[in-house]
Coordinates of N, CA and C in Angstrom, one line a residue:
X1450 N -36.5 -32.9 7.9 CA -37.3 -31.7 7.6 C -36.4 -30.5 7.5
X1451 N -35.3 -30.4 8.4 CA -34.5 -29.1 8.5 C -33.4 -29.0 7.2
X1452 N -33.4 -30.1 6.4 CA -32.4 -30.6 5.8 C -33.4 -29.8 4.1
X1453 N -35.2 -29.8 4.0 CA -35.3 -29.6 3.1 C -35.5 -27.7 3.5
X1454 N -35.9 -27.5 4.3 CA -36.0 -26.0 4.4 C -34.4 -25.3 4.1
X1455 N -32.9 -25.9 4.1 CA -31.5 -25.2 3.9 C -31.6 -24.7 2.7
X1456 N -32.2 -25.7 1.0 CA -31.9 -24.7 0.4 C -32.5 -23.1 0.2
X1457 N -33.4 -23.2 0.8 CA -34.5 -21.8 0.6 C -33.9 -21.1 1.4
X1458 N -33.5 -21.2 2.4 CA -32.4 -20.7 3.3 C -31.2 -19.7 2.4
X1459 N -30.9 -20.7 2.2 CA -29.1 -20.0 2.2 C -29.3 -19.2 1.1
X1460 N -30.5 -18.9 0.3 CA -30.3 -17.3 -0.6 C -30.6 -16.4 0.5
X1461 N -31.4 -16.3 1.1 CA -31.8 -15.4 2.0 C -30.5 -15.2 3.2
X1462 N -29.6 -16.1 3.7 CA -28.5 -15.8 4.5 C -27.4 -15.2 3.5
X1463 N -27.4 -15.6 2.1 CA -26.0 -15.1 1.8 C -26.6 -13.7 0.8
X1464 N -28.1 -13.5 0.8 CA -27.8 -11.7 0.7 C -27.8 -11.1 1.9
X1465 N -28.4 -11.6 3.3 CA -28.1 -10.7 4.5 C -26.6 -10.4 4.5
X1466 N -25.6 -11.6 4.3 CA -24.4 -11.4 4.2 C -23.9 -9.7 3.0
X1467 N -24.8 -9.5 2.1 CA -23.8 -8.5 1.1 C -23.2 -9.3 -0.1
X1468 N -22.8 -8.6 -0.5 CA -21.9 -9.4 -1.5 C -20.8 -10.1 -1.3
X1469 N -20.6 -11.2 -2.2 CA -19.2 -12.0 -1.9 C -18.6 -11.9 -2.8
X1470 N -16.9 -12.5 -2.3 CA -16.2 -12.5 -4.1 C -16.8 -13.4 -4.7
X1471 N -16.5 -13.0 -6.1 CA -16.8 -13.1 -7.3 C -18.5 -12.2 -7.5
X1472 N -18.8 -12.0 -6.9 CA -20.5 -11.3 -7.3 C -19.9 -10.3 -8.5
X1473 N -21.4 -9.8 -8.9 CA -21.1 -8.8 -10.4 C -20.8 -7.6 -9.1
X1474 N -20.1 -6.9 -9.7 CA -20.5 -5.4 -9.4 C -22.5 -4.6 -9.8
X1475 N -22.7 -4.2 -8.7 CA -23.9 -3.7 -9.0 C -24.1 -2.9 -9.7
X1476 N -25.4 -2.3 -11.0 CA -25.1 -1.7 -12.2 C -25.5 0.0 -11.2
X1477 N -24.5 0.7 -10.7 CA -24.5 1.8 -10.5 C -25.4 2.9 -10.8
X1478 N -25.8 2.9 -12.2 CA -26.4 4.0 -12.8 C -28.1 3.5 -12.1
X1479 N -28.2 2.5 -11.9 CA -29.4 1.8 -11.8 C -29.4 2.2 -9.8
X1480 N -29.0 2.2 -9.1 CA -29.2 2.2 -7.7 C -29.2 3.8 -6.8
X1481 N -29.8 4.7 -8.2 CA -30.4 6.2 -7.1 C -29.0 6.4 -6.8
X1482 N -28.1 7.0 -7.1 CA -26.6 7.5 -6.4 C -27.0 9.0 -7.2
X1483 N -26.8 9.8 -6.0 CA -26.6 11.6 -6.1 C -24.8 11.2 -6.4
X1484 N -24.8 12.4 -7.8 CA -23.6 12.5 -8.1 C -22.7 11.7 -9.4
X1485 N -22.2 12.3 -10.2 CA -21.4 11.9 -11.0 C -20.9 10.3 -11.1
X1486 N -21.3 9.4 -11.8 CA -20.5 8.1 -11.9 C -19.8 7.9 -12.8
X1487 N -18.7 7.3 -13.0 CA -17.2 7.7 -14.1 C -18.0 6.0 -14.5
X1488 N -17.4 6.2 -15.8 CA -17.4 4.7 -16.5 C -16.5 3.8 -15.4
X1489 N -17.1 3.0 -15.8 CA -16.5 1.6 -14.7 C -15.8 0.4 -15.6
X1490 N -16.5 0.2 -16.9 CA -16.2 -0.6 -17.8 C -14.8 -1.0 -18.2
X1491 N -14.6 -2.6 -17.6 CA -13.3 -3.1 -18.0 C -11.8 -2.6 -16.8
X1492 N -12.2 -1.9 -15.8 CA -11.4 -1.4 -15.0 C -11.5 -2.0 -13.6
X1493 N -10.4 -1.6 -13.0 CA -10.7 -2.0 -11.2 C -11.7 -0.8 -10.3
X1494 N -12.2 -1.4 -9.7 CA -13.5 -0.1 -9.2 C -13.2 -0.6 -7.7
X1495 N -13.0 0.5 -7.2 CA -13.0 0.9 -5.6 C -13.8 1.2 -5.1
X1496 N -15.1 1.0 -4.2 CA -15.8 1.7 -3.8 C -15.9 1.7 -2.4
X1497 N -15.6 2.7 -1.8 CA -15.1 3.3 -0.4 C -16.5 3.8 0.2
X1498 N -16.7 3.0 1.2 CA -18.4 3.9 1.6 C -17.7 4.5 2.6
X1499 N -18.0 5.5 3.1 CA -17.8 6.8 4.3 C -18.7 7.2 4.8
X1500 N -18.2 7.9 5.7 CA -19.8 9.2 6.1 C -18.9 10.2 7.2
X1501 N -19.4 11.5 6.9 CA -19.0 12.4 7.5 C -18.4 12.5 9.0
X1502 N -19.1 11.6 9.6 CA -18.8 11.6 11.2 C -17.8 10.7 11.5
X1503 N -17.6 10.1 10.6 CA -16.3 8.9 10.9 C -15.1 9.6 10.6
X1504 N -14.3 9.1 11.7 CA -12.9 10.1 12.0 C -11.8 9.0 11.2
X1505 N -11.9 7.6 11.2 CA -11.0 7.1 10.2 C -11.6 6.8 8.6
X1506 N -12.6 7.5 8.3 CA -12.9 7.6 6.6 C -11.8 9.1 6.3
X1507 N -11.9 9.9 7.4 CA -11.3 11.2 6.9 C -9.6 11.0 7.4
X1508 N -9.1 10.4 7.8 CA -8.0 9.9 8.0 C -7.6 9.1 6.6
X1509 N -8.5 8.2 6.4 CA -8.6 8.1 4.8 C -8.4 8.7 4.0
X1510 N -8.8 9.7 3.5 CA -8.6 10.5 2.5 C -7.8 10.7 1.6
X1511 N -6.7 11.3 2.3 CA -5.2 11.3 1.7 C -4.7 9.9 1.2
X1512 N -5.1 9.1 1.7 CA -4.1 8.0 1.3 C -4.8 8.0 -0.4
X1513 N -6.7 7.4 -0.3 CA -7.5 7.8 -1.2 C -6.9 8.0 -2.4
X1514 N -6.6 9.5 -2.6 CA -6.6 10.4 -3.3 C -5.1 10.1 -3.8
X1515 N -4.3 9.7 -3.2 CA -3.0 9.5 -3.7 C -3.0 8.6 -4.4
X1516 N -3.7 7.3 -4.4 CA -4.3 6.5 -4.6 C -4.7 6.7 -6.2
X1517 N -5.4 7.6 -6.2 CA -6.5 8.1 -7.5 C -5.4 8.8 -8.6
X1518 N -5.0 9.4 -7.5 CA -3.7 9.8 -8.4 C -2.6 9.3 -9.2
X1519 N -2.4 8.1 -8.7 CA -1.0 7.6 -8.8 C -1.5 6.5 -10.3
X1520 N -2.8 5.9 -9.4 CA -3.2 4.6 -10.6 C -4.3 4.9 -11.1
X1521 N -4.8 5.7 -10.8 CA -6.2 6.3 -12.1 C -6.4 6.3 -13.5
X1522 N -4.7 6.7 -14.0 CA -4.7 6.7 -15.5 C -4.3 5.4 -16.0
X1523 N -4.1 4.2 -15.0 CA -3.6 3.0 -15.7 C -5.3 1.8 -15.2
X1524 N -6.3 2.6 -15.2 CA -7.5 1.8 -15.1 C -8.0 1.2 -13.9
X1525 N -7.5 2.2 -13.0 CA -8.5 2.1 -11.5 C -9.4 3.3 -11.1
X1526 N -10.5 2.9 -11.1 CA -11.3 3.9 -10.9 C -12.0 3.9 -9.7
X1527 N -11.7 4.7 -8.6 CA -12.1 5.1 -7.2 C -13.2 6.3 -7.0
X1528 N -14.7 5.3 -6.4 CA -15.6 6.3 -5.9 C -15.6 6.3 -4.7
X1529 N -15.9 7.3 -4.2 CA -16.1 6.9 -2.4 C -17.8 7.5 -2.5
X1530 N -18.7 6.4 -2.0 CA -19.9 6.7 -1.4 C -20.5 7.2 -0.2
X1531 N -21.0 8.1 -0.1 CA -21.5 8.8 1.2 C -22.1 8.4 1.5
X1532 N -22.3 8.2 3.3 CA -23.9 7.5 3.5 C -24.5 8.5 4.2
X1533 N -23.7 9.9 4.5 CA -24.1 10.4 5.0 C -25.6 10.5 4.7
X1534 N -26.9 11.0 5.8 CA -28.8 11.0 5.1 C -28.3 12.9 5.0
X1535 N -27.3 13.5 5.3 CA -28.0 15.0 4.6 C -26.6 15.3 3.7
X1536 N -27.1 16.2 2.8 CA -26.0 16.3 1.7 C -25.4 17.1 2.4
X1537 N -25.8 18.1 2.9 CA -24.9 19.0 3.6 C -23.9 18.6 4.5
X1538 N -23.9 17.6 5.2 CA -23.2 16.9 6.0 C -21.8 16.4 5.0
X1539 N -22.0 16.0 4.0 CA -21.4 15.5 3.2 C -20.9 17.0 2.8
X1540 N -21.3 17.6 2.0 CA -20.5 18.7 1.7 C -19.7 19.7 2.4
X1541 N -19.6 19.8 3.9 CA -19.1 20.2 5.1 C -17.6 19.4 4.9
X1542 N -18.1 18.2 4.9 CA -17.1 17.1 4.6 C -16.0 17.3 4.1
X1543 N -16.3 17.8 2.5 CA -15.4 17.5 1.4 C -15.0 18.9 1.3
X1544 N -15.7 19.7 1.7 CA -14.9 21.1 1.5 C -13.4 21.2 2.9
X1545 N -13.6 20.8 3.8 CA -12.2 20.3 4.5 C -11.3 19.1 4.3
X1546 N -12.1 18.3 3.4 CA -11.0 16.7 2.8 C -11.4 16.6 1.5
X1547 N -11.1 17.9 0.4 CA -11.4 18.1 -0.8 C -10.5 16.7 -1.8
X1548 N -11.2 16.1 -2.6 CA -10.5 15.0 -3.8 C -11.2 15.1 -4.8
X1549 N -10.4 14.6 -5.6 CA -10.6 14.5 -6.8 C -10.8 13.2 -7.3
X1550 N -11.1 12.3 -6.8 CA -11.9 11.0 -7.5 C -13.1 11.0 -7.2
X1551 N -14.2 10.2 -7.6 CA -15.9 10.8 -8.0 C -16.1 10.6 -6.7
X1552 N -17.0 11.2 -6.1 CA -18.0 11.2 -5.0 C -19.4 11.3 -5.2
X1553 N -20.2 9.9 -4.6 CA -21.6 9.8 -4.6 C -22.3 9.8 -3.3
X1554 N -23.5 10.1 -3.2 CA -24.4 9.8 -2.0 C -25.2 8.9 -2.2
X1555 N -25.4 8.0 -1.3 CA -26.0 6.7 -1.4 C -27.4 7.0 -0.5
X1556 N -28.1 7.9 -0.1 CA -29.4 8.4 0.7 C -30.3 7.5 0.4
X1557 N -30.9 6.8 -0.8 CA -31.5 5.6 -0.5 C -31.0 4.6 0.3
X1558 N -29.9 4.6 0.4 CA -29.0 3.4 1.0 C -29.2 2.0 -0.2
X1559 N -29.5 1.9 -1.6 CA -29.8 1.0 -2.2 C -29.0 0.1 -3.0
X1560 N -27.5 0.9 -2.3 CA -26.3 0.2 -3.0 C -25.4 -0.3 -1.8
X1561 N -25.9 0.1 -0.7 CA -25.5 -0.4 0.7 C -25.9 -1.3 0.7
X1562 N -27.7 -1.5 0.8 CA -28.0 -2.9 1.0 C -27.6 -3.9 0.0
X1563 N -27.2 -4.0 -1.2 CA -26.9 -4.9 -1.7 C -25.2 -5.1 -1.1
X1564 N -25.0 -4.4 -1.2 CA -23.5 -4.3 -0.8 C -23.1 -4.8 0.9
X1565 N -23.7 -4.2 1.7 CA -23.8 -4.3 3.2 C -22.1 -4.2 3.9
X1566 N -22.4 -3.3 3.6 CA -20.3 -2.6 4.4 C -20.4 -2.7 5.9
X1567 N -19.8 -3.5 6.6 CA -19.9 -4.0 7.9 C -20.1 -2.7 8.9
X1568 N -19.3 -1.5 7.9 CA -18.6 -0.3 9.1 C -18.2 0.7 8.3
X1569 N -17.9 1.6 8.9 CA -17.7 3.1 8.2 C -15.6 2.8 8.5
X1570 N -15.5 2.6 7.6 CA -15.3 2.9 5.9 C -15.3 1.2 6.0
X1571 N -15.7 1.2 4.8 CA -15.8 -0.2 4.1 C -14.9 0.1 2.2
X1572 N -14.4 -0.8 2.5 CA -13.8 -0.7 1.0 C -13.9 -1.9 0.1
X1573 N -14.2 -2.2 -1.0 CA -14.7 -2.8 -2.2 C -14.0 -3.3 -3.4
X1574 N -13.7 -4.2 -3.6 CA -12.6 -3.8 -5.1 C -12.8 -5.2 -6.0
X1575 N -13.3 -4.5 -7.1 CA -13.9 -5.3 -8.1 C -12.5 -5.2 -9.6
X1576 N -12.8 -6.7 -9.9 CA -11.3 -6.7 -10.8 C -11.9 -5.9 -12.2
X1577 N -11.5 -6.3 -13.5 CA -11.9 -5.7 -14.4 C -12.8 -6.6 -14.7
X1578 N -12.9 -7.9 -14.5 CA -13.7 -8.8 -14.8 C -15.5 -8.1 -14.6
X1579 N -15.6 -7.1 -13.4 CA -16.6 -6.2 -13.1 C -16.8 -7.7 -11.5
X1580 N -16.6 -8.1 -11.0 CA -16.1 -9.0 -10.4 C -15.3 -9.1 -8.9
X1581 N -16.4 -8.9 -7.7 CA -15.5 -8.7 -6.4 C -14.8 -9.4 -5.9
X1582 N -13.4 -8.4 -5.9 CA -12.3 -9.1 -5.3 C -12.1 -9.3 -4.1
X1583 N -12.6 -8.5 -3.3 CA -12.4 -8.7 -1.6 C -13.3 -7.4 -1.2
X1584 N -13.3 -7.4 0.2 CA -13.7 -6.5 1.4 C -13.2 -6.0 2.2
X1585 N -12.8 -4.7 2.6 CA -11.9 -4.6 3.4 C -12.4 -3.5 4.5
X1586 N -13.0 -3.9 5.6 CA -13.8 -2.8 6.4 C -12.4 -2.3 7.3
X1587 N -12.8 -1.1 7.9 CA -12.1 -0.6 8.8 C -10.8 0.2 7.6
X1588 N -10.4 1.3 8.9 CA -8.9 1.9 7.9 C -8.0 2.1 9.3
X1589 N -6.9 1.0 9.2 CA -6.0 1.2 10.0 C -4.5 1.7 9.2
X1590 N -4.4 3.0 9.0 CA -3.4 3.6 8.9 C -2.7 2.8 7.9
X1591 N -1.1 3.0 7.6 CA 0.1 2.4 7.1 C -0.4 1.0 6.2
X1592 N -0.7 0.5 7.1 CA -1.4 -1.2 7.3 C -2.2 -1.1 6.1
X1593 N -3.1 -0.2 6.0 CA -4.1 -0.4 5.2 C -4.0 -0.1 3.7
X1594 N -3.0 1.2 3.6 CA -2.5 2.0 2.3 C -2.0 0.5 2.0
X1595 N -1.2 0.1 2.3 CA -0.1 -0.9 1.5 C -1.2 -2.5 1.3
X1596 N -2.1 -2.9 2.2 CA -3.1 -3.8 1.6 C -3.9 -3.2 0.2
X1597 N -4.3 -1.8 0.6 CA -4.8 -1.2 -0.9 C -3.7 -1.7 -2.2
X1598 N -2.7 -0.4 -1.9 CA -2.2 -1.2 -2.9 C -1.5 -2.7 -3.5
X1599 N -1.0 -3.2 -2.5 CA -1.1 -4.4 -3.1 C -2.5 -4.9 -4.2
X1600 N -3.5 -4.7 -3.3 CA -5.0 -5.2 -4.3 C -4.9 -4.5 -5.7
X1601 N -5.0 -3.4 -5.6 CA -4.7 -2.3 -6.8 C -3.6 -2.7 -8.0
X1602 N -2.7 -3.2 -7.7 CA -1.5 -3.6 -8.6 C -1.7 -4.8 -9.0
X1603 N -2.1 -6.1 -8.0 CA -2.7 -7.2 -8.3 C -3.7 -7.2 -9.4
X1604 N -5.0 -6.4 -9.2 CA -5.5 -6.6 -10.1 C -5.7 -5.7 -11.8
X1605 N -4.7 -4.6 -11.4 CA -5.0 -4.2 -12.4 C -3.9 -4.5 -14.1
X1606 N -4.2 -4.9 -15.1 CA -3.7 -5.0 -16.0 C -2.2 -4.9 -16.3
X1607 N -1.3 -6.1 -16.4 CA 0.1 -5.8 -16.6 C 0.5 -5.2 -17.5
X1608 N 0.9 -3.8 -17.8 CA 1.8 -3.7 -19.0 C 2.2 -5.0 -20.0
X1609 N 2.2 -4.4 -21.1 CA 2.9 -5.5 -22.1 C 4.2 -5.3 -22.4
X1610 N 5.3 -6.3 -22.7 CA 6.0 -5.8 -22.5 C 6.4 -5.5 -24.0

């Protein structure tokens, strides 16, 4: 009997889980996000969830942003999502850890729940395929820049030569 109730099961356990690799990327424009979304199409997408109160999202930042800087023009595109619930919180935020890759608020929470980020900061990285490549919760310093980029360089498009 326990054997016919598993398959009905395991949809319901593997979306409490969030998304796994290989899932689509969720269609952004579609899930209520306050704020600017940059084309995503055919590129690596980063999506960094934060929230204002967390002391290693804003430790984050810089790395972020260097990040956005360095590989932006070669087809990585980095949003970071706020979960902050008041915008103002969020905007307190960014006017002390100001960047320049897009920032959304996620106040439905309706890209969370599909998504389900274990912990503040959760990071996301979908290949070009639109196609998730891994998870990577928590930001531990040094450790974490250089797991970024590794992912970052892995998946994005080799030069030809």
């Amino acid at each position: 009997m326990a054997a016919m109730a598993l398959p009905t099961l395991l949809p319901w356990a593997r979306a409490a889980a969030g998304l796994q690799p290989g899932d689509a990327l969720p269609d952004l424009k579609a899930m209520d996000l306050e704020g600017d979304i940059p084309d995503v199409a055919g590129k690596v997408v980063h999506l960094d969830f934060w929230a204002s109160w967390c002391v290693p999202c804003r430790q984050s930042f810089p790395v972020l942003e260097q990040l956005h800087k360095t590989h932006g023009p070669k087809g990585y595109v980095l949003i970071g999502v706020s979960m902050d619930e008041k915008a103002a919180d969020m905007q307190k935020f960014l006017r002390k850890n100001p960047v320049s890759f897009a920032i959304v608020r996620d106040a439905k929470e309706r890209l969370a729940s599909r998504v389900r980020p274990p912990g503040m900061p959760t990071s996301c990285f979908f290949g070009p395929d639109g196609r998730l490549d891994s998870v990577h919760p928590k930001y531990e310093g040094e450790a974490t820049r250089k797991k970024y980029l590794e992912i970052i360089e892995r998946l994005l498009p080799k030069p030809k030569a």
